[in-house]
Coordinates of C-alpha atoms in Angstrom, one line a residue:
Chain A
X1 CA 116.5 57.7 -43.3
X2 CA 116.5 57.2 -47.1
X3 CA 119.6 57.9 -49.1
X4 CA 119.3 58.1 -52.9
X5 CA 122.5 58.0 -54.9
X6 CA 122.8 59.0 -58.6
X7 CA 119.4 57.6 -59.5
X8 CA 118.8 57.3 -63.2
X9 CA 115.6 56.0 -65.0
X10 CA 114.7 55.9 -68.7
X11 CA 111.6 54.9 -70.6
X12 CA 112.8 53.9 -74.0
X13 CA 115.2 56.5 -75.3
X14 CA 113.9 59.1 -73.0
X15 CA 115.8 59.7 -69.8
X16 CA 113.4 60.8 -67.1
X17 CA 115.7 60.9 -64.0
X18 CA 119.2 62.1 -64.8
X19 CA 121.3 61.1 -61.8
X20 CA 119.6 62.4 -58.6
X21 CA 121.3 62.3 -55.3
X22 CA 119.3 63.2 -52.2
X23 CA 118.8 62.4 -48.5
X24 CA 115.5 62.1 -46.8
X25 CA 115.9 62.5 -43.0
X26 CA 114.1 60.6 -40.3
X27 CA 111.6 62.5 -38.1
X28 CA 111.2 65.2 -40.7
X29 CA 108.8 66.0 -43.5
X30 CA 110.9 65.9 -46.6
X31 CA 109.4 67.4 -49.7
X32 CA 110.0 66.9 -53.3
X33 CA 108.8 69.8 -55.5
X34 CA 109.0 70.7 -59.1
X35 CA 106.9 71.5 -62.1
X36 CA 104.8 68.9 -63.9
X37 CA 106.9 66.5 -65.9
X38 CA 110.0 67.2 -63.8
X39 CA 110.2 63.5 -62.7
X40 CA 108.8 63.7 -59.2
X41 CA 106.3 60.8 -59.5
X42 CA 108.8 58.6 -61.3
X43 CA 111.3 59.4 -58.6
X44 CA 108.8 58.4 -55.9
X45 CA 107.8 55.2 -57.8
X46 CA 111.5 54.2 -58.0
X47 CA 111.9 54.8 -54.3
X48 CA 108.8 52.6 -53.6
X49 CA 110.2 49.9 -55.8
X50 CA 107.3 50.1 -58.3
X51 CA 109.9 51.0 -61.0
X52 CA 113.3 49.5 -61.3
X53 CA 116.0 52.2 -61.8
X54 CA 118.5 51.9 -64.7
X55 CA 121.3 52.8 -62.3
X56 CA 122.0 54.3 -58.9
X57 CA 120.9 53.1 -55.5
X58 CA 118.2 53.7 -52.9
X59 CA 119.2 53.0 -49.4
X60 CA 116.7 52.4 -46.6
X61 CA 118.3 52.8 -43.2
X62 CA 121.6 51.4 -44.6
X63 CA 120.0 48.6 -46.7
X64 CA 120.3 49.1 -50.5
X65 CA 116.9 48.4 -52.1
X66 CA 118.4 46.8 -55.2
X67 CA 120.4 44.3 -53.2
X68 CA 117.4 43.1 -51.2
X69 CA 115.9 39.7 -51.7
X70 CA 112.2 39.6 -52.8
X71 CA 111.2 38.5 -49.3
X72 CA 113.1 41.3 -47.6
X73 CA 111.7 43.8 -50.1
X74 CA 108.2 42.5 -49.3
X75 CA 108.8 42.9 -45.6
X76 CA 110.2 46.4 -46.1
X77 CA 107.0 47.4 -47.9
X78 CA 105.0 46.3 -44.9
X79 CA 106.9 49.1 -43.1
X80 CA 105.9 51.7 -45.7
X81 CA 102.7 53.8 -45.8
X82 CA 101.6 55.5 -48.9
X83 CA 99.1 58.2 -49.5
X84 CA 98.2 58.2 -53.2
X85 CA 97.3 61.3 -55.1
X86 CA 93.8 60.0 -55.8
X87 CA 93.6 58.2 -52.4
X88 CA 93.4 54.7 -54.0
X89 CA 91.0 53.4 -51.4
X90 CA 89.6 49.9 -52.1
X91 CA 86.2 50.4 -53.6
X92 CA 84.8 47.2 -52.4
X93 CA 85.6 47.9 -48.7
X94 CA 84.1 50.3 -46.2
X95 CA 86.0 53.1 -44.7
X96 CA 86.7 51.0 -41.6
X97 CA 87.8 48.0 -43.6
X98 CA 90.1 50.1 -45.7
X99 CA 91.8 51.5 -42.6
X100 CA 92.0 48.0 -41.0
X101 CA 93.3 46.5 -44.2
X102 CA 97.1 46.6 -43.4
X103 CA 96.4 45.4 -39.8
X104 CA 94.4 42.5 -41.2
X105 CA 97.1 41.6 -43.7
X106 CA 100.2 41.9 -41.5
X107 CA 99.2 41.4 -37.9
X108 CA 97.5 38.8 -35.8
X109 CA 95.1 41.3 -34.2
X110 CA 91.6 40.2 -33.6
X111 CA 88.7 42.0 -35.2
X112 CA 87.9 44.0 -32.0
X113 CA 91.5 45.1 -31.6
X114 CA 91.7 46.1 -35.3
X115 CA 88.5 48.1 -35.0
X116 CA 89.8 49.9 -31.9
X117 CA 93.0 50.8 -33.8
X118 CA 91.0 51.9 -36.8
X119 CA 88.6 54.0 -34.7
X120 CA 91.5 55.6 -32.9
X121 CA 93.2 56.7 -36.1
X122 CA 89.8 57.7 -37.7
X123 CA 89.2 59.9 -34.7
X124 CA 92.6 61.4 -35.2
X125 CA 91.8 62.4 -38.8
X126 CA 88.3 63.7 -37.8
X127 CA 86.3 61.0 -39.4
X128 CA 84.2 59.7 -36.6
X129 CA 80.9 58.1 -37.6
X130 CA 81.9 57.3 -41.2
X131 CA 83.2 53.7 -40.5
X132 CA 80.5 51.9 -42.4
X133 CA 80.4 54.3 -45.4
X134 CA 81.8 53.2 -48.8
X135 CA 84.6 55.3 -50.3
X136 CA 82.1 56.4 -53.1
X137 CA 79.8 57.9 -50.4
X138 CA 82.3 60.3 -48.9
X139 CA 83.9 63.5 -50.2
X140 CA 87.4 63.8 -51.8
X141 CA 88.8 65.4 -48.7
X142 CA 87.4 62.7 -46.5
X143 CA 88.8 60.0 -48.9
X144 CA 92.2 61.6 -48.5
X145 CA 92.0 61.5 -44.7
X146 CA 90.9 57.8 -44.9
X147 CA 93.8 57.1 -47.1
X148 CA 96.1 58.9 -44.6
X149 CA 94.6 56.8 -41.8
X150 CA 95.2 53.6 -43.8
X151 CA 98.8 54.7 -44.5
X152 CA 99.7 55.2 -40.9
X153 CA 97.6 52.7 -39.0
X154 CA 100.3 50.1 -39.2
X155 CA 102.9 52.4 -37.7
X156 CA 105.1 52.5 -40.8
X157 CA 108.8 53.6 -40.6
X158 CA 108.5 55.3 -44.0
X159 CA 105.5 57.4 -45.1
X160 CA 105.2 58.5 -48.7
X161 CA 102.6 61.1 -49.9
X162 CA 101.9 61.9 -53.5
X163 CA 100.4 65.3 -53.7
X164 CA 98.4 64.8 -50.5
X165 CA 96.3 68.0 -50.8
X166 CA 95.7 68.2 -54.6
X167 CA 92.1 69.0 -55.3
X168 CA 91.3 69.9 -51.7
X169 CA 90.1 73.2 -50.3
X170 CA 92.7 75.2 -48.4
X171 CA 91.2 74.4 -45.0
X172 CA 91.2 70.6 -45.6
X173 CA 94.6 70.9 -47.2
X174 CA 96.0 72.5 -44.0
X175 CA 94.4 69.8 -41.9
X176 CA 96.1 67.1 -44.0
X177 CA 99.4 68.9 -43.9
X178 CA 99.3 69.3 -40.1
X179 CA 98.3 65.7 -39.6
X180 CA 101.2 64.4 -41.7
X181 CA 103.7 66.6 -39.8
X182 CA 102.3 65.7 -36.4
X183 CA 102.4 62.0 -37.2
X184 CA 106.0 62.3 -38.6
X185 CA 107.3 64.0 -35.4
X186 CA 105.3 61.9 -33.0
X187 CA 106.4 58.5 -34.5
X188 CA 109.8 59.7 -35.6
X189 CA 109.3 58.3 -39.2
X190 CA 110.8 59.3 -42.5
X191 CA 108.2 61.1 -44.5
X192 CA 108.6 62.0 -48.2
X193 CA 106.0 64.2 -49.8
X194 CA 105.5 65.2 -53.4
X195 CA 103.8 68.5 -53.7
X196 CA 103.0 71.4 -56.0
X197 CA 101.5 73.4 -53.3
X198 CA 103.7 76.2 -52.1
X199 CA 101.5 76.7 -49.0
X200 CA 102.3 73.2 -48.0
X201 CA 106.0 73.7 -48.7
X202 CA 106.0 76.8 -46.6
X203 CA 104.1 75.1 -43.8
X204 CA 105.7 71.7 -43.4
X205 CA 108.6 71.4 -45.8
X206 CA 111.4 70.8 -43.3
X207 CA 113.7 69.7 -46.1
X208 CA 113.1 70.4 -49.7
X209 CA 114.4 68.8 -52.9
X210 CA 113.6 70.7 -56.1
X211 CA 113.6 68.7 -59.3
X212 CA 113.8 70.2 -62.8
X213 CA 113.9 68.1 -66.0
X214 CA 114.9 65.0 -64.0
X215 CA 117.8 66.7 -62.2
X216 CA 118.2 67.9 -58.7
X217 CA 118.1 71.7 -59.2
X218 CA 118.2 72.8 -55.5
X219 CA 117.9 71.5 -52.0
X220 CA 117.3 73.3 -48.7
X221 CA 114.6 74.1 -46.1
X222 CA 111.4 76.0 -46.2
X223 CA 113.2 78.9 -44.6
X224 CA 115.9 78.9 -47.3
X225 CA 113.6 78.5 -50.3
X226 CA 112.3 82.1 -50.1
X227 CA 115.8 83.5 -49.8
X228 CA 117.5 81.6 -52.5
X229 CA 118.9 83.3 -55.6
X230 CA 118.6 80.2 -57.7
X231 CA 116.5 81.4 -60.6
X232 CA 115.0 78.1 -61.4
X233 CA 113.6 77.9 -57.9
X234 CA 112.4 81.4 -57.7
X235 CA 110.7 81.1 -61.0
X236 CA 108.8 78.2 -59.7
X237 CA 108.1 79.6 -56.2
X238 CA 107.0 83.0 -57.4
X239 CA 104.9 81.7 -60.3
X240 CA 101.8 82.0 -58.2
X241 CA 100.2 85.4 -57.9
X242 CA 100.0 85.2 -54.2
X243 CA 103.7 84.6 -53.7
X244 CA 104.5 87.2 -56.3
X245 CA 102.7 89.8 -54.2
X246 CA 104.5 88.5 -51.1
X247 CA 107.8 89.0 -52.8
X248 CA 106.9 92.5 -53.9
X249 CA 105.9 93.3 -50.4
X250 CA 109.2 91.8 -49.1
X251 CA 111.2 93.9 -51.5
X252 CA 109.3 97.0 -50.4
X253 CA 110.2 96.1 -46.8
X254 CA 106.5 95.7 -45.8
Chain B
X1 CA 104.1 47.1 -111.2
X2 CA 106.4 44.2 -110.3
X3 CA 108.4 46.3 -108.0
X4 CA 105.2 47.5 -106.3
X5 CA 104.0 44.0 -105.7
X6 CA 107.4 43.0 -104.3
X7 CA 107.3 46.0 -101.9
X8 CA 103.7 45.0 -101.0
X9 CA 104.9 41.5 -100.2
X10 CA 107.7 42.8 -97.9
X11 CA 105.2 45.0 -96.1
X12 CA 102.9 42.1 -95.6
X13 CA 105.7 39.9 -94.4
X14 CA 106.8 42.7 -92.0
X15 CA 103.3 43.1 -90.7
X16 CA 102.8 39.4 -90.2
X17 CA 106.1 39.1 -88.3
X18 CA 105.1 42.2 -86.2
X19 CA 101.7 40.7 -85.4
X20 CA 103.2 37.3 -84.5
X21 CA 105.8 39.0 -82.2
X22 CA 103.0 41.0 -80.5
X23 CA 101.0 37.9 -80.0
X24 CA 104.0 36.0 -78.6
X25 CA 104.7 38.9 -76.3
X26 CA 101.1 38.6 -74.9
X27 CA 101.4 34.9 -74.5
X28 CA 104.7 35.3 -72.7
X29 CA 103.3 38.0 -70.4
X30 CA 100.2 35.8 -69.8
X31 CA 102.5 32.9 -68.7
X32 CA 104.5 35.2 -66.4
X33 CA 101.2 36.4 -64.9
X34 CA 100.1 32.8 -64.2
X35 CA 103.4 32.1 -62.5
X36 CA 103.1 35.3 -60.5
X37 CA 99.6 34.3 -59.3
X38 CA 101.0 31.3 -57.4
X39 CA 103.9 33.2 -55.8
X40 CA 104.0 35.0 -52.5
X41 CA 100.5 33.9 -51.3
X42 CA 98.2 36.2 -49.4
X43 CA 97.3 35.3 -45.8
X44 CA 95.1 32.1 -45.8
X45 CA 92.2 33.6 -43.8
X46 CA 92.0 36.6 -46.2
X47 CA 92.2 34.3 -49.2
X48 CA 89.4 32.1 -47.9
X49 CA 87.1 35.1 -47.6
X50 CA 88.1 36.3 -51.1
X51 CA 87.4 32.9 -52.6
X52 CA 83.9 32.7 -51.0
X53 CA 83.1 36.2 -52.2
X54 CA 84.3 35.3 -55.8
X55 CA 82.2 32.1 -55.7
X56 CA 79.2 34.2 -54.8
X57 CA 79.9 36.8 -57.5
X58 CA 81.1 34.6 -60.3
X59 CA 79.2 31.3 -59.9
X60 CA 76.1 31.9 -57.8
X61 CA 75.6 35.3 -59.4
X62 CA 75.6 33.7 -62.8
X63 CA 73.1 31.0 -62.0
X64 CA 70.0 33.0 -62.7
X65 CA 70.8 34.2 -66.2
X66 CA 72.5 31.0 -67.4
X67 CA 69.6 28.8 -66.1
X68 CA 67.1 31.1 -67.8
X69 CA 69.0 30.8 -71.1
X70 CA 69.4 27.1 -70.7
X71 CA 65.8 26.4 -70.0
X72 CA 64.7 28.1 -73.2
X73 CA 67.6 26.7 -75.3
X74 CA 66.7 23.2 -74.2
X75 CA 63.1 23.9 -75.2
X76 CA 64.1 25.2 -78.6
X77 CA 66.4 22.2 -79.3
X78 CA 63.4 19.9 -78.5
X79 CA 61.1 22.0 -80.6
X80 CA 63.4 22.1 -83.6
X81 CA 64.1 18.4 -83.4
X82 CA 60.4 17.6 -83.3
X83 CA 59.6 19.9 -86.2
X84 CA 62.2 18.2 -88.3
X85 CA 60.9 14.7 -87.6
X86 CA 58.8 14.2 -90.7
X87 CA 59.3 10.5 -91.1
X88 CA 56.7 8.5 -88.9
X89 CA 59.3 5.7 -88.7
X90 CA 61.6 7.8 -86.6
X91 CA 60.7 7.4 -82.9
X92 CA 59.6 10.4 -80.9
X93 CA 62.3 9.4 -78.3
X94 CA 64.8 11.0 -80.7
X95 CA 63.6 14.4 -79.3
X96 CA 64.8 13.5 -75.8
X97 CA 68.0 11.9 -77.2
X98 CA 68.9 15.0 -79.4
X99 CA 68.1 17.4 -76.5
X100 CA 70.4 15.4 -74.1
X101 CA 73.2 15.2 -76.6
X102 CA 73.1 18.8 -77.6
X103 CA 72.9 20.1 -74.1
X104 CA 75.5 17.8 -72.6
X105 CA 78.1 17.9 -75.4
X106 CA 78.0 21.4 -76.6
X107 CA 75.4 23.8 -75.2
X108 CA 76.1 23.6 -71.5
X109 CA 79.9 23.6 -71.6
X110 CA 80.6 25.7 -74.7
X111 CA 77.7 28.0 -75.4
X112 CA 77.3 28.9 -71.7
X113 CA 81.1 29.5 -71.4
X114 CA 80.8 32.1 -74.3
X115 CA 77.9 33.7 -72.4
X116 CA 80.0 33.6 -69.2
X117 CA 82.9 35.3 -71.1
X118 CA 80.5 38.2 -71.6
X119 CA 79.0 38.3 -68.2
X120 CA 81.9 37.2 -65.9
X121 CA 84.8 38.0 -68.2
X122 CA 83.7 41.7 -68.6
X123 CA 83.2 42.0 -64.9
X124 CA 86.6 40.6 -64.1
X125 CA 88.4 42.8 -66.7
X126 CA 86.5 46.0 -65.7
X127 CA 86.9 45.5 -61.9
X128 CA 90.7 44.8 -62.2
X129 CA 91.1 47.5 -64.8
X130 CA 89.4 50.0 -62.6
X131 CA 91.7 49.1 -59.8
X132 CA 94.6 49.6 -62.1
X133 CA 93.4 53.0 -63.2
X134 CA 92.7 54.2 -59.7
X135 CA 96.1 53.0 -58.4
X136 CA 94.5 50.4 -56.1
X137 CA 96.8 47.8 -57.5
X138 CA 99.8 50.1 -56.8
X139 CA 98.5 50.4 -53.3
X140 CA 98.5 46.6 -52.8
X141 CA 102.0 46.4 -54.3
X142 CA 103.4 49.2 -52.0
X143 CA 101.9 47.4 -49.0
X144 CA 104.0 44.3 -49.9
X145 CA 101.0 42.3 -51.1
X146 CA 101.3 40.3 -54.3
X147 CA 98.4 41.8 -56.3
X148 CA 98.3 38.9 -58.8
X149 CA 97.7 36.4 -56.0
X150 CA 95.3 38.7 -54.1
X151 CA 93.2 39.5 -57.2
X152 CA 93.4 36.5 -59.5
X153 CA 94.0 33.4 -57.4
X154 CA 90.6 33.6 -55.7
X155 CA 89.0 33.9 -59.2
X156 CA 90.8 30.8 -60.4
X157 CA 89.7 28.8 -57.3
X158 CA 86.1 30.1 -57.6
X159 CA 85.9 29.0 -61.2
X160 CA 87.0 25.5 -60.2
X161 CA 83.4 25.3 -59.1
X162 CA 82.2 26.1 -62.6
X163 CA 81.4 22.5 -63.4
X164 CA 78.8 22.6 -60.6
X165 CA 77.1 25.4 -62.4
X166 CA 77.3 23.6 -65.7
X167 CA 75.8 20.4 -64.1
X168 CA 72.8 22.6 -63.0
X169 CA 72.7 24.1 -66.5
X170 CA 72.6 20.6 -68.0
X171 CA 69.7 19.6 -65.8
X172 CA 67.8 22.8 -66.4
X173 CA 68.4 22.6 -70.2
X174 CA 67.1 19.0 -70.4
X175 CA 64.2 20.0 -68.2
X176 CA 63.4 22.8 -70.7
X177 CA 63.4 20.3 -73.5
X178 CA 61.1 17.9 -71.4
X179 CA 58.6 20.7 -70.6
X180 CA 58.5 21.9 -74.3
X181 CA 58.0 18.3 -75.5
X182 CA 55.5 17.0 -73.0
X183 CA 53.4 20.2 -72.5
X184 CA 53.8 21.3 -76.1
X185 CA 52.4 17.9 -77.3
X186 CA 55.6 17.0 -79.2
X187 CA 56.3 13.8 -77.4
X188 CA 55.0 11.9 -74.4
X189 CA 56.9 11.9 -71.1
X190 CA 57.8 8.2 -71.6
X191 CA 59.2 8.8 -75.1
X192 CA 61.3 11.7 -73.9
X193 CA 62.7 9.8 -71.0
X194 CA 63.5 6.8 -73.2
X195 CA 65.4 9.1 -75.5
X196 CA 67.3 10.5 -72.5
X197 CA 68.3 7.0 -71.4
X198 CA 69.0 5.7 -74.9
X199 CA 72.7 5.3 -75.8
X200 CA 73.8 7.1 -72.7
X201 CA 77.6 7.3 -72.7
X202 CA 79.0 8.5 -69.3
X203 CA 82.2 9.5 -70.9
X204 CA 80.3 12.3 -72.7
X205 CA 79.5 13.8 -69.3
X206 CA 83.1 13.5 -68.2
X207 CA 84.2 15.1 -71.5
X208 CA 81.8 18.0 -70.9
X209 CA 83.2 18.5 -67.4
X210 CA 86.8 18.3 -68.6
X211 CA 86.0 21.0 -71.1
X212 CA 84.3 23.1 -68.5
X213 CA 87.3 23.0 -66.2
X214 CA 89.5 24.2 -69.0
X215 CA 87.0 26.9 -70.0
X216 CA 86.7 27.9 -66.3
X217 CA 90.5 28.5 -66.1
X218 CA 90.3 30.6 -69.3
X219 CA 87.4 32.6 -68.0
X220 CA 89.3 33.4 -64.8
X221 CA 92.7 34.2 -66.4
X222 CA 92.2 35.8 -69.8
X223 CA 90.0 38.6 -68.6
X224 CA 92.2 39.1 -65.5
X225 CA 95.2 39.5 -67.9
X226 CA 93.4 42.1 -69.9
X227 CA 92.4 44.0 -66.8
X228 CA 95.7 43.7 -65.0
X229 CA 97.9 45.0 -67.8
X230 CA 95.6 47.6 -69.2
X231 CA 96.9 51.2 -69.5
X232 CA 95.0 54.4 -69.6
X233 CA 91.8 55.6 -68.2
X234 CA 88.1 54.8 -68.0
X235 CA 87.7 54.6 -71.7
X236 CA 90.5 52.0 -71.9
X237 CA 88.7 50.0 -69.2
X238 CA 85.8 49.6 -71.6
X239 CA 88.0 48.8 -74.5
X240 CA 89.9 46.2 -72.4
X241 CA 86.6 44.5 -71.5
X242 CA 85.6 44.2 -75.1
X243 CA 89.0 42.9 -76.1
X244 CA 89.0 40.4 -73.2
X245 CA 85.5 39.1 -74.3
X246 CA 86.8 38.6 -77.9
X247 CA 89.9 36.8 -76.9
X248 CA 88.2 34.7 -74.3
X249 CA 85.7 33.6 -76.9
X250 CA 88.4 32.8 -79.4
X251 CA 90.4 30.8 -76.8
X252 CA 87.2 28.9 -75.8
X253 CA 86.3 28.0 -79.4
X254 CA 89.8 26.9 -80.3
X255 CA 90.2 24.9 -77.1
X256 CA 86.7 23.4 -77.7
X257 CA 87.9 22.0 -81.1
X258 CA 91.2 20.7 -79.7
X259 CA 89.6 19.0 -76.7
X260 CA 86.9 17.5 -78.8
X261 CA 89.5 16.1 -81.1
X262 CA 91.6 14.8 -78.2
X263 CA 88.8 13.4 -76.1
X264 CA 86.1 12.2 -78.5
X265 CA 87.7 11.2 -81.8

């Protein structure tokens, strides 16, 4: 579980995060949603320790991040998996080498064992036969799946995903969403996902945190988000034409 | 008019302070980066592979072009020396002597380092800069790996082998001079070799290698600094490569003067 208390972050005079308090539960897909510029990515980077917050605390399973020694922080990061928005695969490594990378760095596994693990997870993300390809030789959707495989191959306790299905077709987006949810439940890990995609929110958002202008505007579940009266949330949720039509249909009782 | 000049002086003073502060900020950040390179080392077996790869990319990969340039530069030095020898009292062995001195003292360590700043420096800046732009450095950091150590340390170690490259360049450069002299009919083989052996000071070779080591460290770290701390997108990667080339050259030229003053005067 990750607990965030009164998190504040400024760049120069501009305050980006204005005191956010939220809980991200273990074994659930926790989503952070909000419009562009609402502070989602900054929030995530603070949680990952890539940014140092001005005040507030981030607690990983009872351990405050800001009180950890560098060594402990480094060890905690070995227990994190991160799926970046643009995949962030290492250009100089093949698909298989990318997936094996965390195993190579943090375990004493032999090459054969690492390959077996990588193949297993690549099979899971439907990428059999691409082991020797370079990241530049595969599609964006495949890159995302390789990045997901790399993020989970080391059995992390915490999985972070920054817009996992941006730029993907709906079918691939659904595959990625389902995989993230399956892995979260199977391995009982704490998953935090940043997303704009309301389809994903509806499908896998077991807990949802809604940010607006660097503040927590709403929190709830995917069942509750479509029933809330909070105008800020409804404005965001029903900004897409599809959801507008769904709402009209709901209102008409269809 | 006086008031205008006074105001202009204040603006100039402010700008020079601002520029100095900015420069000091870069120096400070560069030093912090160097400190970070040696902290939290990457797994030894991984580092070993990275170092071998960097030696291949940075040193062996540069051998062809630097040897080619060196061969012809050696030939040109010999040719120009011969063409300026009007006085029949000056021995032809001077061609070999001048070629040796030029190649060992300046051409091989300094001129080749400036070329390497373009070839290797741009490669280092653009490769690290691209990793920054595409969040690969963030990915390393999130995994708990020290990106400075993972990316820059192997380059520093690889460039410790830079004197080996320069030794080859010295040989090829002098060979170029020999070929141009002997086969161009400028001097006989004996004259050229006598010139090579004449007034040979071993310290000059040591001086050249000391310079090379310092330049090697600059070639590894200054471009890395520009790549690692770059901000923006693909366009900025290009700009960072150019800036890194300029600053590496400036640093090499200044260090060349200081080291020559310290070691030879």
